[in-house]
Structure formats: C-alpha cells, structure tokens
Tab-separated table of C-alpha atoms in Angstrom:
chain	number	residue	atom	x	y	z
A	1490	MET	CA	3.404	20.586	-14.225
A	1491	ASP	CA	-0.073	19.808	-12.912
A	1492	VAL	CA	-0.640	17.315	-15.750
A	1493	VAL	CA	2.701	15.662	-15.010
A	1494	ALA	CA	1.816	15.423	-11.316
A	1495	ILE	CA	-1.540	13.763	-12.025
A	1496	VAL	CA	-0.025	11.308	-14.520
A	1497	ALA	CA	2.739	10.519	-12.017
A	1498	ALA	CA	0.113	9.935	-9.312
A	1499	LEU	CA	-1.656	7.465	-11.596
A	1500	GLY	CA	1.699	5.817	-12.252
A	1501	LEU	CA	2.048	5.419	-8.498
A	1502	ALA	CA	-1.399	3.792	-8.413
A	1503	PHE	CA	-0.267	1.302	-11.061
A	1504	VAL	CA	2.897	0.389	-9.156
A	1505	LEU	CA	0.894	0.005	-5.945
A	1506	GLY	CA	-1.442	-2.321	-7.837
A	1507	VAL	CA	1.424	-4.446	-9.109
A	1508	SER	CA	2.704	-4.750	-5.540
A	1509	ASP	CA	-0.802	-5.642	-4.305
A	1510	ALA	CA	-1.464	-8.365	-6.879
A	1511	ALA	CA	-0.233	-11.240	-4.743
A	1512	ASN	CA	-1.993	-10.062	-1.602
A	1513	ALA	CA	-5.417	-11.280	-2.704
A	1514	SER	CA	-4.676	-13.700	-5.543
A	1515	ALA	CA	-1.861	-15.864	-4.170
A	1516	ALA	CA	-4.025	-17.569	-1.544
A	1517	LEU	CA	-6.608	-18.557	-4.146
A	1518	VAL	CA	-3.955	-20.142	-6.335
A	1519	VAL	CA	-1.917	-21.815	-3.595
A	1520	SER	CA	-5.056	-23.347	-2.064
A	1521	ARG	CA	-6.185	-24.458	-5.547
A	1522	ALA	CA	-9.428	-22.607	-5.078
A	1523	ALA	CA	-8.807	-20.863	-8.415
A	1524	GLY	CA	-6.356	-20.630	-11.298
A	1525	TRP	CA	-4.167	-17.577	-11.852
A	1526	ARG	CA	-6.450	-16.030	-14.466
A	1527	THR	CA	-9.534	-16.339	-12.295
A	1528	ALA	CA	-7.646	-15.122	-9.230
A	1529	LEU	CA	-6.253	-12.066	-11.022
A	1530	ALA	CA	-9.663	-11.189	-12.488
A	1531	PHE	CA	-11.140	-11.503	-9.002
A	1532	SER	CA	-8.370	-9.296	-7.613
A	1533	PHE	CA	-8.937	-6.712	-10.376
A	1534	VAL	CA	-12.643	-6.357	-9.599
A	1535	PHE	CA	-12.360	-6.121	-5.825
A	1536	HIS	CA	-9.351	-3.782	-5.836
A	1537	ALA	CA	-11.310	-1.442	-8.116
A	1538	LEU	CA	-14.375	-1.638	-5.876
A	1539	GLY	CA	-12.266	-0.927	-2.797
A	1540	ALA	CA	-10.714	2.138	-4.411
A	1541	LEU	CA	-14.071	3.429	-5.624
A	1542	ALA	CA	-15.767	3.069	-2.237
A	1543	GLY	CA	-12.791	3.616	0.045
A	1544	GLY	CA	-13.568	7.083	1.370
A	1545	THR	CA	-11.135	10.006	1.663
A	1546	ALA	CA	-9.365	9.721	5.041
A	1547	VAL	CA	-6.051	8.452	3.635
A	1548	ALA	CA	-6.197	10.951	0.758
A	1549	VAL	CA	-6.612	13.805	3.239
A	1550	THR	CA	-3.569	12.611	5.194
A	1551	VAL	CA	-1.441	12.332	2.047
A	1552	SER	CA	-2.509	15.758	0.781
A	1553	SER	CA	-1.536	17.417	4.063
A	1554	LEU	CA	2.024	16.085	4.330
A	1555	VAL	CA	3.598	19.082	2.563
A	1556	HIS	CA	2.976	22.725	3.532
A	1557	ALA	CA	4.389	24.973	0.841
A	1558	SER	CA	3.345	27.665	-1.622
A	1559	PRO	CA	0.689	26.422	-4.052
A	1560	HIS	CA	2.875	27.169	-7.067
A	1561	VAL	CA	5.534	24.657	-5.961
A	1562	LEU	CA	3.211	21.897	-4.749
A	1563	PRO	CA	2.523	20.275	-8.161
A	1564	SER	CA	6.269	19.937	-8.722
A	1565	ALA	CA	6.708	18.412	-5.260
A	1566	TYR	CA	3.880	15.921	-5.814
A	1567	ALA	CA	5.182	14.967	-9.249
A	1568	ALA	CA	8.707	14.509	-7.888
A	1569	ALA	CA	7.501	12.337	-5.002
A	1570	ALA	CA	5.393	10.071	-7.199
A	1571	LEU	CA	8.134	9.715	-9.808
A	1572	ALA	CA	10.693	8.929	-7.101
A	1573	ALA	CA	8.502	6.144	-5.709
A	1574	VAL	CA	7.669	4.724	-9.135
A	1575	GLY	CA	11.267	4.824	-10.328
A	1576	PHE	CA	12.805	3.317	-7.211
A	1577	VAL	CA	10.237	0.539	-6.824
A	1578	THR	CA	10.440	-0.365	-10.522
A	1579	VAL	CA	14.222	-0.676	-10.440
A	1580	ALA	CA	14.077	-2.587	-7.154
A	1581	ALA	CA	11.483	-5.005	-8.546
A	1582	ARG	CA	13.672	-5.768	-11.555
A	1583	ARG	CA	16.418	-6.722	-9.132
A	1584	GLY	CA	14.071	-8.854	-7.039
A	1585	ILE	CA	14.054	-6.418	-4.116
A	1586	PRO	CA	10.630	-6.035	-2.404
A	1587	ALA	CA	10.600	-2.250	-1.986
A	1588	SER	CA	7.430	-0.487	-0.783
A	1589	ALA	CA	5.844	2.181	-2.979
A	1590	THR	CA	4.159	3.708	0.079
A	1591	TYR	CA	7.508	4.190	1.809
A	1592	GLY	CA	8.806	5.548	-1.488
A	1593	MET	CA	5.991	8.086	-1.781
A	1594	LEU	CA	6.563	9.288	1.772
A	1595	GLY	CA	10.315	9.552	1.227
A	1596	GLY	CA	9.802	11.385	-2.056
A	1597	LEU	CA	7.490	13.913	-0.416
A	1598	ILE	CA	9.988	14.535	2.378
A	1599	GLY	CA	12.873	15.076	-0.048
A	1600	ALA	CA	10.904	17.354	-2.372
A	1601	ALA	CA	9.491	19.376	0.533
A	1602	LEU	CA	12.927	19.909	2.077
A	1603	VAL	CA	14.217	21.398	-1.153
A	1604	ALA	CA	11.024	23.393	-1.767
A	1605	GLY	CA	10.853	25.085	1.624
A	1606	GLY	CA	13.116	23.481	4.199
A	1607	PHE	CA	11.907	21.743	7.341
A	1608	GLY	CA	9.037	24.202	7.631
A	1609	ALA	CA	7.515	22.834	4.426
A	1610	ILE	CA	6.967	19.446	6.059
A	1611	HIS	CA	3.891	18.889	8.187
A	1612	TRP	CA	5.479	16.732	10.871
A	1613	GLY	CA	2.309	16.143	12.914
A	1614	GLY	CA	1.888	13.026	15.052
A	1615	ILE	CA	-1.266	11.512	16.550
A	1616	ARG	CA	-4.280	13.778	17.026
A	1617	ASP	CA	-7.664	12.528	18.269
A	1618	HIS	CA	-6.411	8.954	17.838
A	1619	ARG	CA	-5.692	9.586	14.160
A	1620	PRO	CA	-2.343	9.886	12.350
A	1621	VAL	CA	-1.470	13.411	11.258
A	1622	GLY	CA	1.471	14.524	9.116
A	1623	VAL	CA	4.702	12.698	8.356
A	1624	VAL	CA	5.234	11.420	11.897
A	1625	GLY	CA	1.688	10.073	12.010
A	1626	ALA	CA	2.186	8.342	8.659
A	1627	LEU	CA	5.459	6.806	9.848
A	1628	ILE	CA	3.765	5.553	13.015
A	1629	GLY	CA	1.105	3.898	10.876
A	1630	LEU	CA	3.742	2.305	8.658
A	1631	VAL	CA	5.564	0.858	11.673
A	1632	VAL	CA	2.550	-0.202	13.727
A	1633	SER	CA	0.520	-1.838	10.939
A	1634	PRO	CA	2.910	-4.752	10.244
A	1635	VAL	CA	3.357	-5.353	13.971
A	1636	LEU	CA	-0.409	-5.570	14.388
A	1637	GLY	CA	-0.617	-7.781	11.319
A	1638	LEU	CA	1.996	-10.151	12.732
A	1639	VAL	CA	0.317	-10.393	16.139
A	1640	CYS	CA	-3.188	-10.776	14.709
A	1641	GLY	CA	-2.003	-13.348	12.188
A	1642	ALA	CA	-0.434	-15.492	14.892
A	1643	ALA	CA	-3.500	-15.198	17.123
A	1644	LEU	CA	-5.961	-16.040	14.354
A	1645	ARG	CA	-3.886	-18.964	13.168
A	1646	GLY	CA	-3.941	-20.409	16.682
A	1647	ALA	CA	-7.715	-19.990	16.884
A	1648	LEU	CA	-8.301	-21.592	13.478
A	1649	THR	CA	-6.010	-24.484	14.352
A	1650	ARG	CA	-8.032	-25.257	17.457
A	1651	VAL	CA	-11.306	-25.098	15.535
A	1652	LEU	CA	-10.153	-27.203	12.581
A	1653	ARG	CA	-7.899	-29.639	14.439
A	1654	ARG	CA	-10.526	-32.384	14.389
A	1655	GLY	CA	-11.989	-31.394	11.071
A	1656	THR	CA	-12.759	-33.885	8.317
A	1657	ARG	CA	-13.141	-33.525	4.563
A	1658	ARG	CA	-16.483	-31.818	5.068
A	1659	PHE	CA	-14.538	-28.781	6.288
A	1660	LEU	CA	-12.772	-28.470	2.928
A	1661	GLY	CA	-15.651	-26.623	1.250
A	1662	PRO	CA	-16.159	-24.044	4.012
A	1663	VAL	CA	-12.403	-23.451	4.279
A	1664	ARG	CA	-12.081	-22.818	0.544
A	1665	GLY	CA	-15.122	-20.571	0.716
A	1666	GLY	CA	-13.439	-18.715	3.553
A	1667	ILE	CA	-10.367	-18.211	1.384
A	1668	TRP	CA	-12.539	-16.535	-1.282
A	1669	VAL	CA	-14.093	-14.261	1.343
A	1670	ALA	CA	-10.667	-13.460	2.814
A	1671	ALA	CA	-9.256	-12.674	-0.646
A	1672	ALA	CA	-12.149	-10.296	-1.327
A	1673	PHE	CA	-11.613	-8.655	2.071
A	1674	VAL	CA	-7.915	-8.150	1.337
A	1675	ALA	CA	-8.526	-6.744	-2.155
A	1676	LEU	CA	-11.193	-4.333	-0.917
A	1677	SER	CA	-8.938	-3.166	1.931
A	1678	ASP	CA	-5.921	-2.797	-0.360
A	1679	GLY	CA	-7.944	-0.793	-2.858
A	1680	ALA	CA	-9.387	1.436	-0.149
A	1681	ASN	CA	-5.959	2.301	1.275
A	1682	ASP	CA	-3.676	2.310	-1.766
A	1683	GLY	CA	-6.110	3.938	-4.175
A	1684	GLN	CA	-6.427	6.969	-1.939
A	1685	LYS	CA	-2.684	7.641	-2.012
A	1686	ALA	CA	-2.807	8.428	-5.716
A	1687	MET	CA	-6.144	10.214	-5.324
A	1688	GLY	CA	-4.707	12.389	-2.564
A	1689	LEU	CA	-1.754	13.523	-4.689
A	1690	ALA	CA	-3.969	14.180	-7.723
A	1691	ALA	CA	-6.650	16.060	-5.778
A	1692	ALA	CA	-4.043	18.112	-3.900
A	1693	THR	CA	-2.506	19.066	-7.245
A	1694	LEU	CA	-5.888	20.213	-8.557
A	1695	LEU	CA	-6.440	22.233	-5.382
A	1696	ALA	CA	-3.013	23.886	-5.633
A	1697	THR	CA	-3.618	24.905	-9.252
A	1698	GLY	CA	-7.048	26.353	-8.500
A	1699	SER	CA	-9.016	23.656	-10.326
A	1700	LEU	CA	-10.763	22.868	-7.027
A	1701	ASP	CA	-12.017	25.427	-4.506
A	1702	HIS	CA	-11.719	22.976	-1.598
A	1703	PHE	CA	-10.186	19.566	-1.103
A	1704	ARG	CA	-12.288	16.774	-2.528
A	1705	ILE	CA	-11.756	13.846	-4.860
A	1706	PRO	CA	-13.510	14.403	-8.204
A	1707	LEU	CA	-15.286	11.367	-9.600
A	1708	TRP	CA	-12.964	11.179	-12.604
A	1709	VAL	CA	-9.911	11.133	-10.325
A	1710	ARG	CA	-11.398	8.351	-8.205
A	1711	ALA	CA	-12.409	6.336	-11.266
A	1712	ALA	CA	-9.039	6.775	-12.976
A	1713	ALA	CA	-7.067	5.816	-9.864
A	1714	ALA	CA	-9.310	2.794	-9.248
A	1715	LEU	CA	-8.925	1.587	-12.832
A	1716	VAL	CA	-5.151	2.043	-12.951
A	1717	LEU	CA	-4.681	0.408	-9.536
A	1718	ALA	CA	-6.789	-2.563	-10.646
A	1719	LEU	CA	-4.839	-2.824	-13.911
A	1720	GLY	CA	-1.668	-2.996	-11.848
A	1721	THR	CA	-3.027	-5.973	-9.932
A	1722	ALA	CA	-3.896	-7.670	-13.228
A	1723	VAL	CA	-0.308	-7.534	-14.484
A	1724	GLY	CA	1.356	-8.138	-11.123
A	1725	GLY	CA	2.469	-11.487	-9.773
A	1726	GLY	CA	2.910	-13.388	-6.532
A	1727	ARG	CA	6.695	-13.428	-6.540
A	1728	VAL	CA	7.387	-11.396	-3.406
A	1729	ILE	CA	4.829	-12.949	-1.100
A	1730	ARG	CA	5.648	-16.488	-2.276
A	1731	ARG	CA	9.183	-15.924	-1.056
A	1732	VAL	CA	7.982	-15.368	2.508
A	1733	GLY	CA	5.567	-18.255	2.818
A	1734	THR	CA	2.599	-19.832	1.045
A	1735	GLY	CA	0.782	-22.152	3.378
A	1736	TYR	CA	-0.907	-19.834	5.849
A	1737	PHE	CA	-2.941	-17.383	3.821
A	1738	LEU	CA	-6.400	-17.738	5.327
A	1739	ALA	CA	-5.419	-16.496	8.785
A	1740	GLY	CA	-2.801	-14.141	7.371
A	1741	GLN	CA	-5.153	-12.503	4.896
A	1742	VAL	CA	-8.034	-11.995	7.296
A	1743	SER	CA	-5.815	-10.416	9.960
A	1744	ALA	CA	-3.952	-8.223	7.456
A	1745	ALA	CA	-7.153	-7.051	5.791
A	1746	GLY	CA	-8.591	-6.032	9.149
A	1747	VAL	CA	-5.513	-3.951	9.950
A	1748	ILE	CA	-5.430	-2.344	6.482
A	1749	LEU	CA	-9.124	-1.477	6.539
A	1750	ALA	CA	-8.835	0.026	10.020
A	1751	ALA	CA	-5.899	2.113	8.778
A	1752	ALA	CA	-7.978	3.342	5.827
A	1753	VAL	CA	-10.748	4.439	8.183
A	1754	LEU	CA	-8.254	6.243	10.441
A	1755	GLY	CA	-6.461	7.852	7.495
A	1756	ALA	CA	-3.132	6.022	7.861
A	1757	PRO	CA	-1.383	5.379	4.502
A	1758	VAL	CA	0.077	1.975	5.397
A	1759	SER	CA	2.102	-0.384	3.221
A	1760	THR	CA	-0.444	-3.057	2.367
A	1761	SER	CA	2.076	-5.584	1.054
A	1762	GLU	CA	4.197	-5.130	4.170
A	1763	THR	CA	1.183	-5.732	6.412
A	1764	VAL	CA	0.130	-8.874	4.529
A	1765	ALA	CA	3.685	-10.224	4.580
A	1766	ALA	CA	3.974	-9.553	8.321
A	1767	SER	CA	0.680	-11.352	8.933
A	1768	VAL	CA	1.903	-14.384	6.988
A	1769	VAL	CA	5.126	-14.343	9.009
A	1770	GLY	CA	3.104	-14.227	12.223
A	1771	VAL	CA	1.016	-17.199	11.120
A	1772	GLY	CA	4.080	-19.223	10.163
A	1773	ALA	CA	5.977	-18.324	13.316
A	1774	ASP	CA	2.997	-19.346	15.452
A	1775	ARG	CA	3.218	-22.834	13.996
A	1776	HIS	CA	7.005	-23.023	14.261
A	1777	PRO	CA	9.729	-20.429	13.600
A	1778	ARG	CA	11.420	-22.734	11.100
A	1779	HIS	CA	8.382	-22.452	8.827
A	1780	VAL	CA	9.382	-18.847	8.048
A	1781	ARG	CA	12.231	-17.964	5.705
A	1782	TRP	CA	13.889	-15.549	8.091
A	1783	ALA	CA	16.684	-14.676	5.685
A	1784	VAL	CA	14.083	-13.434	3.214
A	1785	VAL	CA	12.299	-11.505	5.976
A	1786	ALA	CA	15.585	-9.812	6.923
A	1787	GLU	CA	16.242	-8.944	3.281
A	1788	THR	CA	12.748	-7.484	2.958
A	1789	LEU	CA	13.141	-5.354	6.095
A	1790	SER	CA	16.480	-4.058	4.829
A	1791	ALA	CA	14.913	-3.097	1.508
A	1792	TRP	CA	12.107	-1.203	3.216
A	1793	GLY	CA	14.658	0.513	5.467
A	1794	ILE	CA	16.563	2.053	2.565
A	1795	THR	CA	13.472	3.034	0.571
A	1796	VAL	CA	12.641	6.243	2.479
A	1797	PRO	CA	16.117	7.851	2.329
A	1798	ALA	CA	16.706	6.707	-1.250
A	1799	CYS	CA	13.373	8.102	-2.439
A	1800	ALA	CA	13.919	11.282	-0.409
A	1801	ALA	CA	17.108	11.858	-2.394
A	1802	LEU	CA	15.326	11.076	-5.664
A	1803	GLY	CA	12.399	13.305	-4.718
A	1804	ALA	CA	14.756	16.208	-4.051
A	1805	LEU	CA	16.558	15.627	-7.353
A	1806	PHE	CA	13.362	15.341	-9.387
A	1807	TYR	CA	11.941	18.454	-7.735
A	1808	LEU	CA	15.010	20.481	-8.700
A	1809	CYS	CA	14.731	19.193	-12.263
A	1810	ALA	CA	11.032	20.086	-12.374
A	1811	ARG	CA	11.683	23.637	-11.181
A	1812	LEU	CA	14.460	24.071	-13.740
A	1813	ILE	CA	12.213	22.854	-16.536
A	1814	GLY	CA	9.525	25.227	-15.527
C-alpha cells in the first residue's frame, strides 16, 4: 500500500499543477506579453523551482493531520489523495472549479475517522502563530482568500494612482512587472502545493519504516516538483478566465505574497482560490460590476461541497484499501 500511497500523492501533485496552470500563465497571455506556449513553459520552470526550493513547513503540517497506527497510515494517505484526485477530475470535466487542497483535507478527515475515530484526527489550531492540525489548516484555507481579496483591492488602488497619468513609456515596465509577478506566483504556488504531495509521500515512508525521522528525500522532492510542473504544462486558464481577466498584475502580486507567507508558516492553502479571490478584489475595487458575481457564487459553492464529498470518498477508499490488504 505504500507504493500506492506515493503514486497517489504524485497524482495529487499533478492535479494541483493542472489547477495552478492559469495562476501564472493567464496574465502573460491576456496582457499579450507572451503566447500560450511561452507562458506555459515559463510556468513549468518556475513551478518546479518553487517546489524544489520551497522548504518543508507545509509538508510537516500535512503529515501531522492524522494520528493513527503506522500500519494504517499508508492506506489513509492513499485514500485521501485518491479522493481528492477523483473528485477534482470529475468536477473539472463538468466545469466545476473544485479545490484539490480542500479535497485532500476532506479525504484525510474521512479516512482518519474510519481508521480510528475522532481521536485519529489531529484537530490542533494556532500555536506560536502557526497553523497546527486540521483546524489550523482550515483557518489557513479561509483566511488566505480573504487576505488575497483585501490585498488585491489595495494594490490595485495604489497602482491606479501611480499609473493614472502614465504614457506609452510605462508599457514596457508594466509588461516587465507582469513577468516578475507571474514568476512570483509560480514560485509561491510550487512552494505551497508541491509540499502537499511531498508531505503525504514522506509521511508514508516514515510510517513504513523507510525513514527514521520525518524528512523529504531528494527523490521525493524532485518527483513531486516534476509532476506538479507537468500538471501546469497541460493545464489551462479556463477557471480563472471565468472570474476576470483584466486585473492580473495587482491580483497576482497580492496573491503570491499571501501564498508564499502561508508556505513559510506551514499553512496548506488553496493557491487557485487565493489567486481568484485577489482578482475579485482587484475587480471589485474598480467597480463591483466588473466581477462576474454569479461565477464567484458558483465557485464558492463548489469549494463548500468539496470537503464533505471528499471526506465520504476518503472513508470509502480507505475501507476498500483495508479490504484489499
């Protein structure tokens, strides 16, 4: 089951990459700073770099969400990753913007409940200003888009005041800023999302005795970084284009700052959700009618059902895994 758990974790990395693809590349294309091929290649490289150099704080948080006997942990991790991958894949085919991070968390909760009841879940909270356990992760998931929205609106207002009297000579610096912002987003996405898969894989290796203490082996980090980056290469900008396309510079910079801060603190946030919220904040700062609120409501509804749906799938997949062996 340990092999299945690691493969499932890498599958989660791929799905996270597909979801991340638009975060960094859409702004380059919409602003005509680059074509899709160039933008996706750029996204591939910087997502991989972010995952390779992103640290371990998020991975530690993910690995500590379930407290159960070592012999059941690989099955729980495999079930959680498969639940997230399955739900998000089906949702994407139906045009529903589900979050793989929410799915992973829901899958872990469902699998842990079946494996050992409420005592198998590390509920946690906030400790030393850092998120701990399931409650801490949920706080990060809720707070990050709110911060992204507020920061996006504030930065858009500041940029508007600076560029209000700008002429064509500002075009070059602005496009250069979009490249820098896209790199910042991709690095931040890679640092946060890559560690989710790394955390599940490393925790599986620890539970099976392949590691004597928690750490991320180089091959795990490299594999997760590569698969995450491949996901960004095959992903598209469909979801984020539905929310808004004209405000990426301010939206990306603010979202990337929030995501990177979360990675440092160890909060496994939904990167796509944070970027989308930042874009909404930028659009709403200009005028509320510039945001497709019906799409925002649909997106929020989809995220709201992801945790319970994946919890049910995680529980089901865990039972199947234990029956198989």
